[in-house]
One Martini backbone bead per residue (centre of mass of N, CA, C, O) as a GRO file, in nm:
protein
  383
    1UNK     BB    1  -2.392   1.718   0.199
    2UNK     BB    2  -2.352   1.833  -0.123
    3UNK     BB    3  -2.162   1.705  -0.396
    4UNK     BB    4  -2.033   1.999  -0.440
    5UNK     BB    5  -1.930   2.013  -0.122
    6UNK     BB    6  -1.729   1.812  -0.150
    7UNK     BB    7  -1.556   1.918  -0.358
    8UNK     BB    8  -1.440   2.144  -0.243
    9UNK     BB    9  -1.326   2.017   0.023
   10UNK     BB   10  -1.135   1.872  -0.129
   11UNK     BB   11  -0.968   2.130  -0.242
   12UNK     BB   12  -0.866   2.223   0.013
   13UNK     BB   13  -0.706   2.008   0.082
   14UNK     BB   14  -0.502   1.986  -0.136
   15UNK     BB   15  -0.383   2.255  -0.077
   16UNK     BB   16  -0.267   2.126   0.165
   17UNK     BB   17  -0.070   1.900   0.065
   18UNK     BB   18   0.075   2.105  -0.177
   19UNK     BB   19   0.222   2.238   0.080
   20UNK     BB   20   0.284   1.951   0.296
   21UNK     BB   21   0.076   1.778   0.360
   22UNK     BB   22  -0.056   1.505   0.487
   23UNK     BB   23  -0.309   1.355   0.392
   24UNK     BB   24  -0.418   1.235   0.673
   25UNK     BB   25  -0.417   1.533   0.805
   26UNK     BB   26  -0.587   1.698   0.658
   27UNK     BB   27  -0.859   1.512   0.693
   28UNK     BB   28  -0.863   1.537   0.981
   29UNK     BB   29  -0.862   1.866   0.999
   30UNK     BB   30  -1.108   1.860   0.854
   31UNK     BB   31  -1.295   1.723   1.008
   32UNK     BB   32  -1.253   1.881   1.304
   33UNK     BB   33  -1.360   2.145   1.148
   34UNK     BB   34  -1.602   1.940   1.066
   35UNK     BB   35  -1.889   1.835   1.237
   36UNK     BB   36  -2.129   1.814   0.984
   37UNK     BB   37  -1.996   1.564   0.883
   38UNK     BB   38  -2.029   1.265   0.792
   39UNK     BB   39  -1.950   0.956   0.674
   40UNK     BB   40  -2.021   1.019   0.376
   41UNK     BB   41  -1.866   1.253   0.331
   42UNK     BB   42  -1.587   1.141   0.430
   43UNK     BB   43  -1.550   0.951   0.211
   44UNK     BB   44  -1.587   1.126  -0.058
   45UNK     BB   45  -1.367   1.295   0.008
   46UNK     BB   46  -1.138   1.092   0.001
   47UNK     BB   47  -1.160   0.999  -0.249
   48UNK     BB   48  -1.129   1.250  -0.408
   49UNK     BB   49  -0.828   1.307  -0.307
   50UNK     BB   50  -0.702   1.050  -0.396
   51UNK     BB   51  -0.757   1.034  -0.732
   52UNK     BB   52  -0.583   1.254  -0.749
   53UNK     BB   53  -0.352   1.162  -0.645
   54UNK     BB   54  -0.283   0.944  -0.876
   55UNK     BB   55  -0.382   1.209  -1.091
   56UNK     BB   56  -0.184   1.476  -1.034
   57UNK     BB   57  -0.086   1.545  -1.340
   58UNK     BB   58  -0.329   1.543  -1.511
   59UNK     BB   59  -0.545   1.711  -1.357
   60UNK     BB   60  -0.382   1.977  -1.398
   61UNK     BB   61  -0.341   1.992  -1.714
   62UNK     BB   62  -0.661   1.952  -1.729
   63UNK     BB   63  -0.743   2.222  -1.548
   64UNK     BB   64  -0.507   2.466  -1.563
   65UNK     BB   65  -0.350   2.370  -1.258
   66UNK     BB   66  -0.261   2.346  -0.901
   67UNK     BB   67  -0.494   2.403  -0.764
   68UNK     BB   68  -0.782   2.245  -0.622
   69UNK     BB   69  -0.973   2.380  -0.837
   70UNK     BB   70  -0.819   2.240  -1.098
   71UNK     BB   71  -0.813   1.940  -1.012
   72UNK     BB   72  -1.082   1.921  -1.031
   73UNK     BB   73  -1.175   1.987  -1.301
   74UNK     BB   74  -0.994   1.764  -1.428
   75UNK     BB   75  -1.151   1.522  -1.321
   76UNK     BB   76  -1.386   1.561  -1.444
   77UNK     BB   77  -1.304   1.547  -1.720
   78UNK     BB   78  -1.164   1.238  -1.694
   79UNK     BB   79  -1.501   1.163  -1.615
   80UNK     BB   80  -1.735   1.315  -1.751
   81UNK     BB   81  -1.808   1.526  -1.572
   82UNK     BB   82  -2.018   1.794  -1.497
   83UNK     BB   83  -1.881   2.054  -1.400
   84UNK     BB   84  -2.141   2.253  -1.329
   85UNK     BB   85  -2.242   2.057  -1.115
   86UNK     BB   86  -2.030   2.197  -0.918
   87UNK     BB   87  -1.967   2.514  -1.006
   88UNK     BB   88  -2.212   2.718  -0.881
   89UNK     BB   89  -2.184   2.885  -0.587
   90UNK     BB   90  -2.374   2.696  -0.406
   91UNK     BB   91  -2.344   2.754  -0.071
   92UNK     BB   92  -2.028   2.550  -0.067
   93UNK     BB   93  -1.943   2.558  -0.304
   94UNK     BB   94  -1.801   2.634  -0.615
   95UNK     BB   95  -1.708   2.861  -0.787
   96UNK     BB   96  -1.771   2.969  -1.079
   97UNK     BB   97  -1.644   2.953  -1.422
   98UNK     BB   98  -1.449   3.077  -1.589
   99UNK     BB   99  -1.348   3.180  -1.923
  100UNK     BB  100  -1.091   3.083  -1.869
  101UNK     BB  101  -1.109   2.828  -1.743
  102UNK     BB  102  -1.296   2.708  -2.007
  103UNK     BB  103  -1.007   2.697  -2.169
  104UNK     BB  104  -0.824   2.525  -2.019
  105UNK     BB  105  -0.610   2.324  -2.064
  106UNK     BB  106  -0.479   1.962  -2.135
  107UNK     BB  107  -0.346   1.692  -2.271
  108UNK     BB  108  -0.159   1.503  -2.155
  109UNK     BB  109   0.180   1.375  -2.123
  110UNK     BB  110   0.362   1.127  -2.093
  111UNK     BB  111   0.438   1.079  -1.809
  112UNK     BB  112   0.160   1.301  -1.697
  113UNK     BB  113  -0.023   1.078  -1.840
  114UNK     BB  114   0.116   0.836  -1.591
  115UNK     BB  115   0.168   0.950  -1.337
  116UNK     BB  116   0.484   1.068  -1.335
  117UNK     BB  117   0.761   1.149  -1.299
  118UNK     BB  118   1.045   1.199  -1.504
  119UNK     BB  119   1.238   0.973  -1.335
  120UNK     BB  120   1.039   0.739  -1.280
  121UNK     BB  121   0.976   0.669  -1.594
  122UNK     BB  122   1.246   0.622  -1.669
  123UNK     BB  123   1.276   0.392  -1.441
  124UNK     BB  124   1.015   0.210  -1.551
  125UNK     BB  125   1.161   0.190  -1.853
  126UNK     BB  126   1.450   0.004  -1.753
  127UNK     BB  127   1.302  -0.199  -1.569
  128UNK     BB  128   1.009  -0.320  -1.712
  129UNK     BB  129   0.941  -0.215  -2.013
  130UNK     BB  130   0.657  -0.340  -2.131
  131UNK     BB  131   0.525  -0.304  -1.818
  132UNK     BB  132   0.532   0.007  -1.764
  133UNK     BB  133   0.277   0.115  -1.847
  134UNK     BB  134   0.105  -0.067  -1.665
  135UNK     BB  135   0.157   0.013  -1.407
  136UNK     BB  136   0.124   0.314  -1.400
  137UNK     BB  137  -0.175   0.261  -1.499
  138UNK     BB  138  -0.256   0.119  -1.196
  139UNK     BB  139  -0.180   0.341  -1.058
  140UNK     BB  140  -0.434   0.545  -1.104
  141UNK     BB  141  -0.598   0.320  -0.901
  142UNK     BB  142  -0.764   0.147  -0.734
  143UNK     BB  143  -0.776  -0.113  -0.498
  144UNK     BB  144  -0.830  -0.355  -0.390
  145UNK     BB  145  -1.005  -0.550  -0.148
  146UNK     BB  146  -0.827  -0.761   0.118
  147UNK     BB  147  -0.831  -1.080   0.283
  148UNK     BB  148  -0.668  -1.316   0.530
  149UNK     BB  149  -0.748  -1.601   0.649
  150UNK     BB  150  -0.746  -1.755   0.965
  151UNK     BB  151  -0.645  -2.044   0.988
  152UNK     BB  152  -0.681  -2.083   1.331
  153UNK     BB  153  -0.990  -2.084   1.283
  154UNK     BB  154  -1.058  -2.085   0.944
  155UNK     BB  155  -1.173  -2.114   0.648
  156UNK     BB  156  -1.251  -1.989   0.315
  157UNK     BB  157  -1.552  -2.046   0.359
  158UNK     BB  158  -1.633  -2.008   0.654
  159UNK     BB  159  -1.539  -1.658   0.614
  160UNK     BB  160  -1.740  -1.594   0.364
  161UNK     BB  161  -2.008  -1.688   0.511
  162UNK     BB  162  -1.981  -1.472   0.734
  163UNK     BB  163  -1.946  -1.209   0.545
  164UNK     BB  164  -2.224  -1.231   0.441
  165UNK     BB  165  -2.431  -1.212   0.655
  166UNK     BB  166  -2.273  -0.910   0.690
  167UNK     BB  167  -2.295  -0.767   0.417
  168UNK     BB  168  -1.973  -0.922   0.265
  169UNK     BB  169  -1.844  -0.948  -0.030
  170UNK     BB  170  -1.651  -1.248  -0.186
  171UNK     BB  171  -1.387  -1.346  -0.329
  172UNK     BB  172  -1.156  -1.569  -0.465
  173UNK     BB  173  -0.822  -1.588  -0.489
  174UNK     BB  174  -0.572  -1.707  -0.642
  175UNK     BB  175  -0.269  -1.627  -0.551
  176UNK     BB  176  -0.421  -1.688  -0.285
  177UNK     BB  177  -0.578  -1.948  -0.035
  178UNK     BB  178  -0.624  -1.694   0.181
  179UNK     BB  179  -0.827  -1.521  -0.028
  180UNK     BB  180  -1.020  -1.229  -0.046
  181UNK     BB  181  -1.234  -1.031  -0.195
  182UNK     BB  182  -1.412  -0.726  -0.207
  183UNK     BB  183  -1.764  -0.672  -0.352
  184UNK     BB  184  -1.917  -0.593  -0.105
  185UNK     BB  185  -1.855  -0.367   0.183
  186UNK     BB  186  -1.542  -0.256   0.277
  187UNK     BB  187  -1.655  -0.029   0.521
  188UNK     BB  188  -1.801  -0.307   0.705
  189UNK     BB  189  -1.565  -0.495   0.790
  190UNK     BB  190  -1.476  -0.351   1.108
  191UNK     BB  191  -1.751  -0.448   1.241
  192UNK     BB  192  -1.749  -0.756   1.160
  193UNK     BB  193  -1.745  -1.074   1.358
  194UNK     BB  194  -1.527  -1.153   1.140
  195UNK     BB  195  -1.319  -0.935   1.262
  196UNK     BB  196  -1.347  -0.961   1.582
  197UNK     BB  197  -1.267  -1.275   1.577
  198UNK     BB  198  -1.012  -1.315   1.335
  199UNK     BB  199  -1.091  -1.487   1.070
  200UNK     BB  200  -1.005  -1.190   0.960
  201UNK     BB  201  -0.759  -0.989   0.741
  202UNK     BB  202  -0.589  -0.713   0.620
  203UNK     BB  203  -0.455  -0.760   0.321
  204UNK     BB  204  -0.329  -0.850   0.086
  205UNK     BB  205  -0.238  -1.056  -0.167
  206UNK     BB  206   0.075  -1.057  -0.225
  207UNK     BB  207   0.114  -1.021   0.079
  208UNK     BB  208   0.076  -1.343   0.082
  209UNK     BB  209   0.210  -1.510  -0.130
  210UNK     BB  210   0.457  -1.446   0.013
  211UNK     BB  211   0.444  -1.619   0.259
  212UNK     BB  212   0.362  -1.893   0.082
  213UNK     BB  213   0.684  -1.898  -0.040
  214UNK     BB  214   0.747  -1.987   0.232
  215UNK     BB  215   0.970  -2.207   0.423
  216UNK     BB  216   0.736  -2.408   0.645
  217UNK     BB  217   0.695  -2.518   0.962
  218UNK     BB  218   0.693  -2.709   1.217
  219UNK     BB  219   0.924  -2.576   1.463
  220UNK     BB  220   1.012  -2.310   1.391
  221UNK     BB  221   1.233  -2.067   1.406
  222UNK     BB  222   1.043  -1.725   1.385
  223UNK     BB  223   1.163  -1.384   1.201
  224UNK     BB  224   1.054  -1.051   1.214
  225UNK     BB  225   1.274  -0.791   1.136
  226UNK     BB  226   1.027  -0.621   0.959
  227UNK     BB  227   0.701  -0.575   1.104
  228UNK     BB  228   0.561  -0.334   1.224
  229UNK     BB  229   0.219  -0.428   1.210
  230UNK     BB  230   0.188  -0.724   1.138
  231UNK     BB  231   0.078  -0.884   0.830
  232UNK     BB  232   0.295  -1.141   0.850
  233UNK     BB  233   0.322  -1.244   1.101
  234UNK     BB  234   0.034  -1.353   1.121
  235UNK     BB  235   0.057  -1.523   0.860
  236UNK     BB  236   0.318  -1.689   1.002
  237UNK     BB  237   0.174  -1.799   1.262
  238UNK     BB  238  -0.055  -1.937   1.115
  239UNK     BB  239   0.129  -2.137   0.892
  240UNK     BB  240   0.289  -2.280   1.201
  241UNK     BB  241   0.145  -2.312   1.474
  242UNK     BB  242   0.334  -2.083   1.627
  243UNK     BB  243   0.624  -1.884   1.709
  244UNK     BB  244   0.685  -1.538   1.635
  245UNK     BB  245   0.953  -1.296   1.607
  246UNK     BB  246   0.926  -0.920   1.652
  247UNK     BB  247   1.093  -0.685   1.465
  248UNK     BB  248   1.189  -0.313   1.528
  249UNK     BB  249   1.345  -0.030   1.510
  250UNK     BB  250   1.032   0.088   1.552
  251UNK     BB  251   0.814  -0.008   1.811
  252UNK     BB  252   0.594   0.207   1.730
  253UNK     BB  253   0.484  -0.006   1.478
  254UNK     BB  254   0.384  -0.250   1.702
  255UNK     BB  255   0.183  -0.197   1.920
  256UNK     BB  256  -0.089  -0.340   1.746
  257UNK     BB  257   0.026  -0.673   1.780
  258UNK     BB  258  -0.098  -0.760   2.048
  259UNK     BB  259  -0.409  -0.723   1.963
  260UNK     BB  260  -0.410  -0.866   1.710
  261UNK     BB  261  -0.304  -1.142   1.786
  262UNK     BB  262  -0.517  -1.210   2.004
  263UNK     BB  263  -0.782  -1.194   1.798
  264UNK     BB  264  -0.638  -1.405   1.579
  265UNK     BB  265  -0.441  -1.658   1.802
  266UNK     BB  266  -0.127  -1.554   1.794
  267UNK     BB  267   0.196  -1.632   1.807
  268UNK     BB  268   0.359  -1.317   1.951
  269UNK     BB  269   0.701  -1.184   2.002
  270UNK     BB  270   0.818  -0.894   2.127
  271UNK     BB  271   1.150  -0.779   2.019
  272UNK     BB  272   1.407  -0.583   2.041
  273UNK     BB  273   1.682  -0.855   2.024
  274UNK     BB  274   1.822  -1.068   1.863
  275UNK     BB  275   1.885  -1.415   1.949
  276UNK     BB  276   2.044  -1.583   1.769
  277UNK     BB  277   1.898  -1.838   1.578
  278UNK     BB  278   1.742  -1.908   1.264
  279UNK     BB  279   1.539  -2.049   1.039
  280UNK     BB  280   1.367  -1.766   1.002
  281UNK     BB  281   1.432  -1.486   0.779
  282UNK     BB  282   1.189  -1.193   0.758
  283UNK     BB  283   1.265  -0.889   0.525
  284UNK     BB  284   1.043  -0.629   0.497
  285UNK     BB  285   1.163  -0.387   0.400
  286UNK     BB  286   1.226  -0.049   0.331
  287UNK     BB  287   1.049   0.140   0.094
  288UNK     BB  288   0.886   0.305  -0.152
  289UNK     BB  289   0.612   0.161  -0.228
  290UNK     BB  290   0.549   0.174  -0.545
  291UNK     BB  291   0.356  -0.137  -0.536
  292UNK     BB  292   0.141   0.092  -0.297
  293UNK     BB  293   0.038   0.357  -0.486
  294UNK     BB  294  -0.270   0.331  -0.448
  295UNK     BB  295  -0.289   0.336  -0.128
  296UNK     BB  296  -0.002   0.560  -0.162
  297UNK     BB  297   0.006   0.818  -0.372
  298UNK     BB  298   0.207   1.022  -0.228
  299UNK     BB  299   0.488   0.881  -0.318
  300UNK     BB  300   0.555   0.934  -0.566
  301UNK     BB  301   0.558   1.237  -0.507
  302UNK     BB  302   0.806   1.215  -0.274
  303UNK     BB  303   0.990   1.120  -0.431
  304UNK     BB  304   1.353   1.069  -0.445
  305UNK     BB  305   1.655   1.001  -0.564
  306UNK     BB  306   1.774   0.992  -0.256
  307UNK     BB  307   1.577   0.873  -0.111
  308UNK     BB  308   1.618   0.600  -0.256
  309UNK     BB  309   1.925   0.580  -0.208
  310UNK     BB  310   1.860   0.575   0.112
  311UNK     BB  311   1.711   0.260   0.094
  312UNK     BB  312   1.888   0.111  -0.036
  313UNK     BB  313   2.117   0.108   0.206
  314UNK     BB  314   1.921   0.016   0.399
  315UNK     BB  315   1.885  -0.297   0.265
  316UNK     BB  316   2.164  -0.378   0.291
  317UNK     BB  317   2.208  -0.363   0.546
  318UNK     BB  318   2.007  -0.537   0.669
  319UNK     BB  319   2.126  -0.800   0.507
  320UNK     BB  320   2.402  -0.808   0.650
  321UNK     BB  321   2.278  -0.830   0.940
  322UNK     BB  322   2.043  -1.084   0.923
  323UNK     BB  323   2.288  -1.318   0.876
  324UNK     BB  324   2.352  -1.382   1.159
  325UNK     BB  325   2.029  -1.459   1.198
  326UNK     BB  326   2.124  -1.772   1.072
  327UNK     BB  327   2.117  -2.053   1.027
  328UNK     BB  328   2.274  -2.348   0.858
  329UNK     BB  329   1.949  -2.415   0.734
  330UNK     BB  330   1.881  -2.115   0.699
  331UNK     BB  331   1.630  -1.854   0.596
  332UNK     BB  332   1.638  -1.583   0.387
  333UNK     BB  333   1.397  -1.315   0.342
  334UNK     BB  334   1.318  -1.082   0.076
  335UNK     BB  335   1.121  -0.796   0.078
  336UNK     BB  336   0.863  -0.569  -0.157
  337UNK     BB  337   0.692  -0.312  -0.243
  338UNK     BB  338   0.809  -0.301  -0.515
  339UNK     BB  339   0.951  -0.268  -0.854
  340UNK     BB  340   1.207  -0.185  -0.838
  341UNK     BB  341   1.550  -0.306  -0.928
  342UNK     BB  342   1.723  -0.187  -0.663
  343UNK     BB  343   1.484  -0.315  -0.462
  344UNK     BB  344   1.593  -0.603  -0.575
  345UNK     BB  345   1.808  -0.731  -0.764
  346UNK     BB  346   2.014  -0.606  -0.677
  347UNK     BB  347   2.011  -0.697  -0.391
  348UNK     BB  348   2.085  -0.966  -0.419
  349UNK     BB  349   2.333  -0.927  -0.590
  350UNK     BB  350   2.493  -0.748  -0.371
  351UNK     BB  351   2.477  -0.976  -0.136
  352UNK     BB  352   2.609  -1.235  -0.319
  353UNK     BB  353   2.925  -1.019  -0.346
  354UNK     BB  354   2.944  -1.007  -0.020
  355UNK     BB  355   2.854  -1.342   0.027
  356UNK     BB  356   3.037  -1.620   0.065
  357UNK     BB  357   2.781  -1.917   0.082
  358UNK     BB  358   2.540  -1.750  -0.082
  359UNK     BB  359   2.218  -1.855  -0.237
  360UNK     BB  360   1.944  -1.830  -0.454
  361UNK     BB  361   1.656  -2.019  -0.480
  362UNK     BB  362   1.420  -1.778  -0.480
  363UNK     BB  363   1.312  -1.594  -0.728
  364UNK     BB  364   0.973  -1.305  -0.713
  365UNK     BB  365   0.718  -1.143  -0.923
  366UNK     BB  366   0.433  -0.938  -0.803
  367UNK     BB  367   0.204  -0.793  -1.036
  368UNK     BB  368  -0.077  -0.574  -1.095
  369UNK     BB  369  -0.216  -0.799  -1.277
  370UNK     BB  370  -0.277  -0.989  -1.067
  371UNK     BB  371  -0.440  -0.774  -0.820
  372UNK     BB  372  -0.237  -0.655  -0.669
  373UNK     BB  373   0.053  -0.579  -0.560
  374UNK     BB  374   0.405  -0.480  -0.581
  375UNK     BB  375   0.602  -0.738  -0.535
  376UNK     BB  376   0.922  -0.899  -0.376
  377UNK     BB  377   1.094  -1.216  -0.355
  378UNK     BB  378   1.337  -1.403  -0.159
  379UNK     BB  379   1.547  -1.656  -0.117
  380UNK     BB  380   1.807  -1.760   0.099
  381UNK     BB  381   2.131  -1.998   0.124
  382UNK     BB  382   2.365  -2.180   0.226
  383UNK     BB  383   2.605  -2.348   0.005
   0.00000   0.00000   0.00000
């Protein structure tokens, strides 16, 4: 395909978005039927379907409609690159701009000018203070590819000498000590016998963070009470050098995690129903997903206020249901990829005005601004 049909491509997908398709599904089925385009042809379309995604808002404006060739007509413009070598409508390209196009657009505004709903923003600016605008504008960009060193088979030198050897470069990120940042080659990393036998994993770097900010030793009973993939699991199962229990509510969830599990040889045991108690339990809750809107940008325009009071009120119950399975000396840990401190600091404030006899031991936000998602975490115990 050529630069021009890619954008095409790319438009079309993006109408297919605007109507409510999942932006995954729309990219499989136009996949599926094309099947002259490569690897790379489906690469660069999809990148292009993202980016506007995360400028939603700004790329309409940018180009002066809604749907998916006015979308890209903005993109252009926003990165500088010349729309007739799009818009030429030679072989599958996009049909060229009328005159009426070429003077459409204006420079977007406010909330849209940081690619957010305007109750999100308002929102952004309550809870963040004078860190709104740059979450905001974080989230407007690609997020870095990280993985995470499995100690379990290798040290952090060793899992990276392995990765330069098949052409995928990384550098150490500060954040996490099993953190490798990816410069070069990220999507070669699952093809990689470095990944293929465990030595690392995909992991975002705040979400290691977060595993390492947990009391963690060897011996200890550990739950992950909502496990989903296991991304978590599996570094809590390293890191402990023992068995850990993952439970979700929708097992269909971790289908992938005993796959997971061998490939890493990490001791994790899939169970329906928490049993006892336990030293730790991480409830890695549902949350809105704010703090990785950069890799599912869909998301921050899915989010509506109903939306939200309703994952509220499920972190609460979450929270509520596995105090009960907590052991006398052991920690609750609840977590989120959120930035939004109703699914924050107001739950644990929350958790202990119903519960007395429990206290915050601690709790950490890691910011977009220092290289990963934007994650939040608590440890509570027994006072």
């Amino acid at each position: 395909m050529t630069p021009a049909a890619r954008w095409a491509a790319a438009a079309g997908v993006l109408d297919q978005i605007a109507e409510g398709e999942p932006a995954e599904k729309a990219l499989t089925t136009w996949a599926r039927k094309s099947r002259y385009a490569g690897s790379k042809d489906r690469a660069a379309i999809r990148d292009h379907v993202y980016d506007i995604l995360r400028n939603w808002r700004s790329t309409a404006a940018l180009g002066g409609g809604e749907l998916g060739r006015a979308r890209v007509l903005g993109r252009l413009r926003q990165t500088g690159d010349d729309p007739d070598t799009v818009f030429t409508g030679e072989g599958y390209a996009l049909e060229p701009l009328s005159d009426e196009e070429r003077v459409a657009g204006r420079s977007p505004r406010g909330a849209e000018a940081l690619d957010l709903p305007d109750w999100l923003f308002d929102l952004f600016v309550t809870d963040l203070s004078e860190k709104a605008s740059e979450t905001a504008e974080a989230l407007r960009h690609r997020a870095s590819v990280f993985l995470r060193t499995n100690l379990l088979k290798a040290d952090r030198d060793t899992a990276q000498s392995a990765l330069q050897v098949e052409g995928v470069e990384t550098a150490p990120h500060a954040l996490s000590k099993t953190a490798l940042e990816v410069l070069e080659g990220a999507r070669r990393v699952s093809q990689t016998e470095a990944f293929r036998t465990g030595l690392v994993e995909l992991q975002d770097v705040a979400s290691q963070a977060v595993v390492d900010a947990l009391p963690l030793s060897k011996g200890m009973r550990c739950l992950d009470f909502c496990a989903g993939g296991g991304g978590k699991t599996l570094a809590l199962a390293a890191r402990l050098h023992g068995t850990v229990e993952a439970h979700d509510t929708d097992p269909r969830r971790m289908s992938d995690l005993p796959e997971r599990a061998e490939r890493a040889g990490a001791s994790v045991t899939t169970i329906a129903k928490p049993r006892g108690t336990y030293d730790l339990v991480l409830c890695d809750a549902p949350c809105s997903g704010s703090g990785s809107w950069r890799r599912a940008p869909e998301g921050k325009w899915r989010l509506t206020p109903e939306r939200l009071a309703e994952l509220t009120n499920i972190q609460a119950g979450i929270l509520d249901q596995v105090a009960a399975f907590v052991g006398p000396n052991g920690t609750l840990a609840y977590a989120t990829c959120s930035v939004l401190a109703c699914e924050n600091e107001d739950q644990i404030n929350g958790f202990l005005a119903r519960h007395s006899g429990w206290a915050c031991k601690e709790q950490s936000r890691f910011g977009l601004a220092e290289g990963g998602d934007g994650f939040f975490v608590a440890t509570l115990t027994r006072s």
